Amino acid sequence: MKIKSFMKVLNVGKYAAMAALLMGTMVACSDDDDDDNGGGNNSQFETPKYEGEAAKYVIDDQRTSPYKSIELTASGNFIIQPSEYVNNAPQKVPVASKKNMLQRLAGMMNAHISMPETRYEVYSLIAYGKYTKTGENHYNLEGFGTLTINKDANGTVRSIVLTTAGKHPEEYTAHRQNTNINSDMSNKLCRTWCIESYRYYAKINGKTYVDLAADTFAEMITKMYNWSKKNDPDFDESEWDDMEDMKNDPTPENVIFTKTGTYIVLYSNKQLAVSTWIWQDEKNGILRYSWNPDNFNDYDEAGDVKIKFNNNRLHLTEGDFDYEDGESYEEGLTYIMTEVK
């Protein structure tokens, strides 16, 4: 098949739209040996520093608390989500219901939300930062305050005490959410990651026609522009009018996964987004995410990614596959990540 037909079928002739989409896409390395499972036997990771402290504490009565939950991650991060009953709680933002094939790639890294920051590093009023353990069941939440976990004689969590700067301690009845995600793959995945590089690919019948690698998102846009100009017979310079603006837009920098099914994306403008994940097919490294924690089947807010570990790096692949007139078409963008310790 000629490349012109390939672009028509994949709807990639509009490269400006493609580049805008790539901003929010999270995917993995996609060599022609993509059929490997998600194991990654050549990757060995040390146990994160705070693995034993990792937990999510859920407030029992959120109508009397400004907080919904507080989570401590294995890598030493805290996430505090606001109660849905407080003023200025995060609002659900509608997303476009009609998307072309490329726009559907903009899934795991893009919450489709734009909210102002507060004095914390936040996205949708979620507080985030680093924590340290200061004693048994006592923690310092950097830039926020302190946290104390109260347990009964059997070790069951009964309440938490939060003390923020300039305020008296506030106690809330709470429970520890069960950790249902625990396996070798989960142990490798559930830590803090930093995006190291990018890769975009497109294939027809398993043969790679486009394979671009870049260290930054801005570099990827430039390479896609150059590839389009050279290979697209219908290349239109006007479709790239917003190229410089796209290069300067916020991009994802860090990603955190936890064993309670939380994942967090921290962007270059210090905003962050929090959502939910589960294993769809752990044996083959297929993870399902959703921006709606109550619905993993929402077409606009959920999707699958393929996970691989290679040379102590995390590769997540979110792509698209189509089969038409006896031929297969596949594309995706790669975010390759290293662990943050």
Tab-separated table of C-alpha atoms in Angstrom:
chain	number	residue	atom	x	y	z
A	1	MET	CA	0.000	0.000	0.000
A	2	LYS	CA	1.275	3.479	-0.835
A	3	ILE	CA	1.905	5.851	2.017
A	4	LYS	CA	-0.804	8.196	0.722
A	5	SER	CA	-3.425	5.482	1.176
A	6	PHE	CA	-1.941	4.655	4.563
A	7	MET	CA	-2.389	8.243	5.757
A	8	LYS	CA	-5.910	8.413	4.407
A	9	VAL	CA	-7.018	5.276	6.223
A	10	LEU	CA	-5.346	6.245	9.501
A	11	ASN	CA	-6.571	9.812	9.217
A	12	VAL	CA	-3.040	11.099	9.809
A	13	GLY	CA	-2.991	13.578	6.964
A	14	LYS	CA	-3.913	16.289	9.469
A	15	TYR	CA	-0.579	16.396	11.237
A	16	ALA	CA	-1.322	19.489	13.285
A	17	ALA	CA	-4.163	17.594	14.961
A	18	MET	CA	-1.874	14.620	15.421
A	19	ALA	CA	0.777	16.682	17.167
A	20	ALA	CA	-1.773	18.273	19.473
A	21	LEU	CA	-3.005	14.825	20.329
A	22	LEU	CA	0.448	13.459	21.080
A	23	MET	CA	0.692	15.959	23.925
A	24	GLY	CA	-1.680	13.878	25.982
A	25	THR	CA	-0.879	10.342	24.891
A	26	MET	CA	0.940	7.769	26.962
A	27	VAL	CA	2.268	4.749	25.100
A	28	ALA	CA	5.176	2.402	24.887
A	29	CYS	CA	8.031	1.204	22.789
A	30	SER	CA	6.636	-0.535	19.740
A	31	ASP	CA	9.332	-2.409	17.852
A	32	ASP	CA	8.320	-5.131	15.456
A	33	ASP	CA	8.792	-7.524	18.398
A	34	ASP	CA	5.817	-6.020	20.236
A	35	ASP	CA	4.325	-9.473	20.699
A	36	ASP	CA	6.544	-9.987	23.769
A	37	ASN	CA	4.550	-10.187	26.968
A	38	GLY	CA	4.792	-7.558	29.658
A	39	GLY	CA	7.237	-9.419	31.887
A	40	GLY	CA	10.549	-7.719	31.228
A	41	ASN	CA	12.841	-10.366	32.699
A	42	ASN	CA	15.908	-8.174	32.109
A	43	SER	CA	14.650	-5.527	34.557
A	44	GLN	CA	15.304	-5.715	38.283
A	45	PHE	CA	13.989	-2.998	40.610
A	46	GLU	CA	14.816	-2.339	44.243
A	47	THR	CA	11.944	-2.149	46.715
A	48	PRO	CA	10.866	1.524	46.991
A	49	LYS	CA	11.971	3.296	50.181
A	50	TYR	CA	8.475	3.645	51.633
A	51	GLU	CA	6.934	0.384	50.435
A	52	GLY	CA	5.979	-0.490	54.009
A	53	GLU	CA	4.208	2.843	54.521
A	54	ALA	CA	2.269	2.844	51.251
A	55	ALA	CA	-1.452	3.046	52.005
A	56	LYS	CA	-4.646	4.890	51.174
A	57	TYR	CA	-6.767	6.239	54.041
A	58	VAL	CA	-10.388	6.994	53.173
A	59	ILE	CA	-12.457	9.392	55.295
A	60	ASP	CA	-15.679	7.687	56.482
A	61	ASP	CA	-17.942	10.772	56.538
A	62	GLN	CA	-16.875	13.173	53.828
A	63	ARG	CA	-19.763	15.551	54.574
A	64	THR	CA	-17.944	16.613	57.742
A	65	SER	CA	-14.454	16.656	56.244
A	66	PRO	CA	-12.814	18.749	53.518
A	67	TYR	CA	-10.919	15.625	52.491
A	68	LYS	CA	-11.943	12.472	50.659
A	69	SER	CA	-8.758	10.451	51.073
A	70	ILE	CA	-5.058	10.651	51.831
A	71	GLU	CA	-2.671	8.297	50.096
A	72	LEU	CA	1.001	7.676	50.872
A	73	THR	CA	2.925	6.114	47.984
A	74	ALA	CA	5.809	3.658	48.054
A	75	SER	CA	8.155	6.255	46.572
A	76	GLY	CA	7.465	8.881	49.251
A	77	ASN	CA	4.684	10.998	47.710
A	78	PHE	CA	1.376	11.997	49.295
A	79	ILE	CA	-1.909	12.673	47.479
A	80	ILE	CA	-4.825	14.354	49.249
A	81	GLN	CA	-8.116	14.355	47.366
A	82	PRO	CA	-10.869	16.806	48.415
A	83	SER	CA	-14.329	15.776	49.558
A	84	GLU	CA	-17.032	16.108	46.937
A	85	TYR	CA	-19.113	18.033	49.480
A	86	VAL	CA	-16.748	20.965	50.030
A	87	ASN	CA	-16.971	24.239	48.128
A	88	ASN	CA	-14.911	24.315	44.944
A	89	ALA	CA	-14.673	20.541	44.811
A	90	PRO	CA	-13.453	19.297	41.430
A	91	GLN	CA	-16.149	19.369	38.776
A	92	LYS	CA	-16.579	16.800	36.054
A	93	VAL	CA	-15.597	18.411	32.775
A	94	PRO	CA	-17.291	17.084	29.621
A	95	VAL	CA	-15.103	15.876	26.795
A	96	ALA	CA	-15.846	15.672	23.104
A	97	SER	CA	-17.928	12.613	22.314
A	98	LYS	CA	-16.788	12.386	18.714
A	99	LYS	CA	-13.107	11.645	18.177
A	100	ASN	CA	-11.068	10.546	15.226
A	101	MET	CA	-8.647	7.655	15.492
A	102	LEU	CA	-5.699	9.775	16.557
A	103	GLN	CA	-7.649	11.720	19.142
A	104	ARG	CA	-8.550	8.450	20.843
A	105	LEU	CA	-4.859	7.987	21.575
A	106	ALA	CA	-4.912	10.982	23.937
A	107	GLY	CA	-6.056	8.923	26.832
A	108	MET	CA	-3.933	8.063	29.806
A	109	MET	CA	-1.881	11.241	30.039
A	110	ASN	CA	-4.631	13.794	29.418
A	111	ALA	CA	-7.428	14.440	31.899
A	112	HIS	CA	-9.150	16.911	29.539
A	113	ILE	CA	-9.364	19.314	32.480
A	114	SER	CA	-7.868	22.745	33.099
A	115	MET	CA	-8.116	24.051	36.657
A	116	PRO	CA	-6.234	26.877	38.414
A	117	GLU	CA	-3.456	26.064	40.862
A	118	THR	CA	-3.553	26.786	44.590
A	119	ARG	CA	-0.571	27.131	46.898
A	120	TYR	CA	0.131	23.413	46.550
A	121	GLU	CA	1.118	21.508	43.436
A	122	VAL	CA	-2.418	20.646	42.450
A	123	TYR	CA	-4.741	19.739	39.646
A	124	SER	CA	-8.471	19.923	40.356
A	125	LEU	CA	-7.734	20.999	43.965
A	126	ILE	CA	-5.732	17.862	44.764
A	127	ALA	CA	-2.756	18.392	47.099
A	128	TYR	CA	0.479	16.568	46.273
A	129	GLY	CA	4.031	16.515	47.579
A	130	LYS	CA	6.698	14.479	49.359
A	131	TYR	CA	6.441	12.948	52.811
A	132	THR	CA	8.844	11.583	55.400
A	133	LYS	CA	8.217	9.235	58.314
A	134	THR	CA	8.884	10.972	61.638
A	135	GLY	CA	7.768	8.189	63.995
A	136	GLU	CA	5.510	5.172	64.273
A	137	ASN	CA	2.325	6.155	62.359
A	138	HIS	CA	3.527	9.783	62.174
A	139	TYR	CA	4.418	11.577	58.949
A	140	ASN	CA	5.494	15.017	57.787
A	141	LEU	CA	3.708	16.112	54.600
A	142	GLU	CA	6.094	18.583	53.021
A	143	GLY	CA	4.437	21.970	52.457
A	144	PHE	CA	1.121	20.774	53.881
A	145	GLY	CA	1.373	19.696	57.532
A	146	THR	CA	1.535	16.477	59.543
A	147	LEU	CA	-0.415	13.222	59.502
A	148	THR	CA	-1.003	10.769	62.351
A	149	ILE	CA	-2.669	7.367	61.900
A	150	ASN	CA	-4.641	6.070	64.911
A	151	LYS	CA	-5.100	2.302	65.213
A	152	ASP	CA	-6.829	0.076	67.748
A	153	ALA	CA	-5.212	-2.754	69.709
A	154	ASN	CA	-5.614	-5.077	66.723
A	155	GLY	CA	-3.825	-2.682	64.374
A	156	THR	CA	-6.993	-1.625	62.540
A	157	VAL	CA	-7.071	2.003	61.422
A	158	ARG	CA	-9.779	3.968	63.244
A	159	SER	CA	-8.996	7.608	62.462
A	160	ILE	CA	-6.432	10.023	61.066
A	161	VAL	CA	-5.276	13.364	62.475
A	162	LEU	CA	-4.232	16.153	60.114
A	163	THR	CA	-2.482	19.281	61.327
A	164	THR	CA	-1.918	22.034	58.774
A	165	ALA	CA	0.173	25.162	59.269
A	166	GLY	CA	-1.356	27.590	61.769
A	167	LYS	CA	-4.325	25.337	62.602
A	168	HIS	CA	-5.290	22.969	65.383
A	169	PRO	CA	-5.165	19.186	64.788
A	170	GLU	CA	-8.292	17.822	63.092
A	171	GLU	CA	-9.318	14.187	63.602
A	172	TYR	CA	-11.480	12.240	61.142
A	173	THR	CA	-12.771	8.690	61.389
A	174	ALA	CA	-11.230	6.744	58.524
A	175	HIS	CA	-10.296	3.288	57.280
A	176	ARG	CA	-7.441	1.897	55.271
A	177	GLN	CA	-8.467	0.856	51.764
A	178	ASN	CA	-7.637	-2.742	50.980
A	179	THR	CA	-4.733	-3.291	48.605
A	180	ASN	CA	-5.982	-5.762	46.026
A	181	ILE	CA	-3.143	-5.266	43.527
A	182	ASN	CA	-0.083	-7.280	44.533
A	183	SER	CA	2.095	-9.279	42.142
A	184	ASP	CA	5.521	-9.226	40.500
A	185	MET	CA	4.277	-6.972	37.709
A	186	SER	CA	2.545	-4.691	40.211
A	187	ASN	CA	5.690	-4.487	42.347
A	188	LYS	CA	7.631	-3.292	39.322
A	189	LEU	CA	4.972	-0.839	38.198
A	190	CYS	CA	3.906	0.765	41.483
A	191	ARG	CA	6.483	3.490	42.022
A	192	THR	CA	7.272	6.991	40.717
A	193	TRP	CA	8.455	7.381	37.117
A	194	CYS	CA	10.042	10.183	35.080
A	195	ILE	CA	9.475	10.437	31.322
A	196	GLU	CA	12.820	10.009	29.585
A	197	SER	CA	11.971	9.909	25.880
A	198	TYR	CA	9.252	9.526	23.248
A	199	ARG	CA	8.589	7.357	20.240
A	200	TYR	CA	5.843	7.362	17.605
A	201	TYR	CA	5.194	4.465	15.220
A	202	ALA	CA	2.718	3.483	12.512
A	203	LYS	CA	2.412	0.117	10.758
A	204	ILE	CA	0.557	-1.536	7.912
A	205	ASN	CA	0.180	-5.324	8.030
A	206	GLY	CA	2.858	-5.432	10.744
A	207	LYS	CA	5.403	-3.490	8.685
A	208	THR	CA	6.633	-0.204	10.173
A	209	TYR	CA	6.178	2.838	7.928
A	210	VAL	CA	6.763	5.555	10.525
A	211	ASP	CA	9.236	5.222	13.406
A	212	LEU	CA	10.279	8.448	15.144
A	213	ALA	CA	12.173	8.835	18.429
A	214	ALA	CA	12.737	12.018	20.448
A	215	ASP	CA	14.044	13.095	23.849
A	216	THR	CA	11.388	15.806	24.265
A	217	PHE	CA	7.855	16.412	23.093
A	218	ALA	CA	8.962	19.554	21.222
A	219	GLU	CA	11.547	17.503	19.352
A	220	MET	CA	8.885	14.933	18.483
A	221	ILE	CA	6.677	17.639	16.962
A	222	THR	CA	9.606	18.839	14.840
A	223	LYS	CA	10.376	15.318	13.653
A	224	MET	CA	6.739	14.692	12.777
A	225	TYR	CA	6.665	17.952	10.858
A	226	ASN	CA	9.791	17.006	8.917
A	227	TRP	CA	8.486	13.492	8.228
A	228	SER	CA	5.168	14.873	7.020
A	229	LYS	CA	6.802	17.458	4.782
A	230	LYS	CA	8.979	14.790	3.180
A	231	ASN	CA	6.484	11.930	2.871
A	232	ASP	CA	2.976	13.380	2.693
A	233	PRO	CA	2.016	14.210	-0.904
A	234	ASP	CA	-0.840	16.352	0.464
A	235	PHE	CA	1.385	18.245	2.918
A	236	ASP	CA	-0.151	21.589	3.904
A	237	GLU	CA	2.101	24.072	5.728
A	238	SER	CA	-0.919	25.862	7.196
A	239	GLU	CA	-1.764	22.791	9.259
A	240	TRP	CA	1.378	23.492	11.287
A	241	ASP	CA	0.633	27.134	12.122
A	242	ASP	CA	0.287	26.280	15.825
A	243	MET	CA	3.428	24.164	15.995
A	244	GLU	CA	5.424	26.545	18.222
A	245	ASP	CA	2.499	26.981	20.613
A	246	MET	CA	2.135	23.216	20.899
A	247	LYS	CA	5.819	22.918	21.746
A	248	ASN	CA	5.329	25.268	24.684
A	249	ASP	CA	2.178	23.670	26.086
A	250	PRO	CA	2.454	21.779	29.430
A	251	THR	CA	3.634	18.198	29.009
A	252	PRO	CA	3.542	15.205	31.382
A	253	GLU	CA	6.768	14.737	33.334
A	254	ASN	CA	6.139	12.232	36.137
A	255	VAL	CA	3.749	9.322	36.561
A	256	ILE	CA	2.967	7.440	39.796
A	257	PHE	CA	1.161	4.100	40.119
A	258	THR	CA	-0.017	2.667	43.457
A	259	LYS	CA	-1.339	-0.728	44.540
A	260	THR	CA	-4.701	0.751	45.519
A	261	GLY	CA	-5.403	1.428	41.829
A	262	THR	CA	-4.407	5.107	41.824
A	263	TYR	CA	-2.284	6.711	39.142
A	264	ILE	CA	-1.078	10.295	39.038
A	265	VAL	CA	0.299	12.424	36.202
A	266	LEU	CA	2.394	15.488	37.086
A	267	TYR	CA	2.760	18.062	34.310
A	268	SER	CA	5.511	20.548	33.474
A	269	ASN	CA	3.386	23.432	34.822
A	270	LYS	CA	3.298	21.669	38.235
A	271	GLN	CA	-0.379	20.740	37.921
A	272	LEU	CA	-1.396	17.132	38.364
A	273	ALA	CA	-4.235	14.739	37.597
A	274	VAL	CA	-5.325	11.676	39.580
A	275	SER	CA	-7.258	8.700	38.250
A	276	THR	CA	-7.744	4.918	38.469
A	277	TRP	CA	-6.264	1.740	36.990
A	278	ILE	CA	-6.729	-2.057	37.109
A	279	TRP	CA	-5.125	-5.049	35.419
A	280	GLN	CA	-7.083	-6.044	32.331
A	281	ASP	CA	-4.751	-8.915	31.377
A	282	GLU	CA	-1.742	-8.911	33.672
A	283	LYS	CA	-0.092	-11.936	32.056
A	284	ASN	CA	0.185	-10.029	28.775
A	285	GLY	CA	0.879	-6.675	30.417
A	286	ILE	CA	-2.480	-5.064	29.574
A	287	LEU	CA	-3.572	-2.355	32.005
A	288	ARG	CA	-6.936	-0.556	31.879
A	289	TYR	CA	-7.301	3.027	33.081
A	290	SER	CA	-10.263	5.336	33.563
A	291	TRP	CA	-10.674	8.992	34.454
A	292	ASN	CA	-14.058	7.954	35.842
A	293	PRO	CA	-13.375	5.660	38.849
A	294	ASP	CA	-16.938	4.314	38.693
A	295	ASN	CA	-16.833	3.249	35.057
A	296	PHE	CA	-13.988	1.474	33.280
A	297	ASN	CA	-16.095	1.112	30.122
A	298	ASP	CA	-16.608	4.803	29.360
A	299	TYR	CA	-15.513	5.267	25.737
A	300	ASP	CA	-14.302	8.835	26.295
A	301	GLU	CA	-12.587	8.363	29.648
A	302	ALA	CA	-11.194	4.817	29.674
A	303	GLY	CA	-8.796	2.740	27.634
A	304	ASP	CA	-6.052	0.099	27.611
A	305	VAL	CA	-2.263	0.378	27.638
A	306	LYS	CA	0.365	-2.294	27.183
A	307	ILE	CA	3.189	-2.425	29.714
A	308	LYS	CA	6.719	-3.686	29.190
A	309	PHE	CA	9.889	-3.395	31.262
A	310	ASN	CA	13.184	-3.202	29.408
A	311	ASN	CA	16.620	-2.355	30.824
A	312	ASN	CA	15.010	-1.046	34.027
A	313	ARG	CA	12.741	1.272	32.101
A	314	LEU	CA	8.967	1.329	31.950
A	315	HIS	CA	7.331	1.321	28.522
A	316	LEU	CA	3.577	1.910	28.225
A	317	THR	CA	1.847	1.531	24.887
A	318	GLU	CA	-1.447	3.176	24.086
A	319	GLY	CA	-2.141	2.770	20.422
A	320	ASP	CA	-4.913	2.086	17.961
A	321	PHE	CA	-5.534	-0.852	15.666
A	322	ASP	CA	-7.857	-1.108	12.670
A	323	TYR	CA	-8.567	-3.775	10.081
A	324	GLU	CA	-10.050	-2.819	6.725
A	325	ASP	CA	-10.235	-4.458	3.302
A	326	GLY	CA	-7.959	-7.281	4.368
A	327	GLU	CA	-5.229	-5.034	5.740
A	328	SER	CA	-4.284	-4.086	9.306
A	329	TYR	CA	-3.297	-0.627	10.509
A	330	GLU	CA	-1.623	0.181	13.829
A	331	GLU	CA	-0.184	3.304	15.418
A	332	GLY	CA	0.890	4.634	18.799
A	333	LEU	CA	3.208	6.943	20.714
A	334	THR	CA	5.847	5.785	23.203
A	335	TYR	CA	6.624	7.276	26.597
A	336	ILE	CA	9.757	5.608	27.981
A	337	MET	CA	10.294	6.179	31.713
A	338	THR	CA	12.942	5.734	34.388
A	339	GLU	CA	12.333	5.344	38.110
A	340	VAL	CA	12.507	8.367	40.413
A	341	LYS	CA	14.217	7.423	43.683
